[in-house]
Every structure is written in structure tokens, then in C-alpha cells.
Coordinates of C-alpha atoms in Angstrom, one line a residue:
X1 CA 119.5 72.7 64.5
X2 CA 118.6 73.2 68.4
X3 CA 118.1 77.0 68.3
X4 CA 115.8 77.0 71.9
X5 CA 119.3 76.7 73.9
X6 CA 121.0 80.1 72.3
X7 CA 117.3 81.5 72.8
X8 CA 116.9 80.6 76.2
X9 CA 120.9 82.1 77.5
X10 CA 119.5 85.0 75.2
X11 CA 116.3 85.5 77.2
X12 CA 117.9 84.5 80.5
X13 CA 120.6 87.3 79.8
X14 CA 118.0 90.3 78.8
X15 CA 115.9 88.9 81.8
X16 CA 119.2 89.8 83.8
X17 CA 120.1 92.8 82.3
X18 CA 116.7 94.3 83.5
X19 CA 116.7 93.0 86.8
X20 CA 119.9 94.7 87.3
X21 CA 118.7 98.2 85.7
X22 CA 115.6 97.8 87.7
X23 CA 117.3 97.4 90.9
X24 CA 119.7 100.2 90.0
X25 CA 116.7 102.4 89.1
X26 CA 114.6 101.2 92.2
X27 CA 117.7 101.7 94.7
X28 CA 118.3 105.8 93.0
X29 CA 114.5 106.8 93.0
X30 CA 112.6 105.3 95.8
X31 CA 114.7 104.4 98.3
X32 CA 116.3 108.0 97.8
X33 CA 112.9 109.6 98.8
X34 CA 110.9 110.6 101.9
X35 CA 109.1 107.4 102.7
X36 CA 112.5 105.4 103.1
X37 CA 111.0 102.8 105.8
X38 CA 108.0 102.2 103.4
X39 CA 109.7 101.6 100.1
X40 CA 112.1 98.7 101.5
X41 CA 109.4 97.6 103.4
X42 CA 107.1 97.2 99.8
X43 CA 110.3 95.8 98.3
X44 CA 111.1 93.2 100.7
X45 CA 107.2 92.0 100.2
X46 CA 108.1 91.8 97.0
X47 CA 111.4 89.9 97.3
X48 CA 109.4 87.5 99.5
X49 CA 106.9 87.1 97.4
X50 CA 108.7 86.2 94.5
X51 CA 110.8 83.7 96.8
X52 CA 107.3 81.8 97.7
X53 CA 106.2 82.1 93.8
X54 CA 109.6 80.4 92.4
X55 CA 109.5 77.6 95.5
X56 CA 105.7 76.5 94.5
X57 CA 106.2 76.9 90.7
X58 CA 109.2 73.9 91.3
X59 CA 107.4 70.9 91.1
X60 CA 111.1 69.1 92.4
X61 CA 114.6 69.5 92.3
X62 CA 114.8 67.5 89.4
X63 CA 113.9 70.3 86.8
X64 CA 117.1 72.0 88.0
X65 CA 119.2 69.2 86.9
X66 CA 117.5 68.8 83.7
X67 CA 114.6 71.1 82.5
X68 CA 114.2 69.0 79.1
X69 CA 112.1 66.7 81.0
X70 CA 110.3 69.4 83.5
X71 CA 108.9 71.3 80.3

């Protein structure tokens, strides 16, 4: 039985789910406050950083088309 593909959508899916509350969360508290300019500017570091960290950790664009053989 290949049970890591049910696992991984489940994963992916919660991993979602978060991001989505997070951002939700994120967008009603601190963006909502006093230091406006600062928070986006924090989160946009954050966005960008996360953009560099996904392009290095992908070795090509092979493991998009089939991670079997990436991992």
C-alpha cells in the first residue's frame, strides 16, 4: 500500500490551511495597528525571503515534474 501520497496531500492541505489562517490573522492584527509602514515592510522581507529559500532549495526543475526521484 503507498500510504506517503494520501500523507503528503494531507500535510500539503494542513500546511495550506495555516498559511491561510496566518495571513488572515497577520492581515487583522498587525497590519491593523499603528506601525502600518513597518509591518508590511517586515512582511514583505519575509515574503522575499521565503522566495530566495524555495529558489535555492530546488536543485532543478526536474523535481517539479517528478519528486520520486528528487527525494
Amino acid at each position: 500500500m503507498n500510504w506517503t501520497k494520501p500523507l503528503s496531500v494531507g500535510v500539503t492541505a494542513l500546511v495550506v490551511v495555516l498559511a491561510v489562517g496566518g495571513a488572515v490573522e497577520l492581515a487583522r492584527t498587525t497590519l491593523a495597528g499603528e506601525y502600518v509602514a513597518a509591518a508590511a515592510a517586515v512582511v514583505g522581507f519575509l515574503i522575499a525571503a521565503l522566495t530566495v529559500a524555495i529558489a535555492a532549495g530546488a536543485r532543478s526543475r526536474e523535481w517539479l515534474s517528478n519528486p520520486d526521484s528528487y527525494w
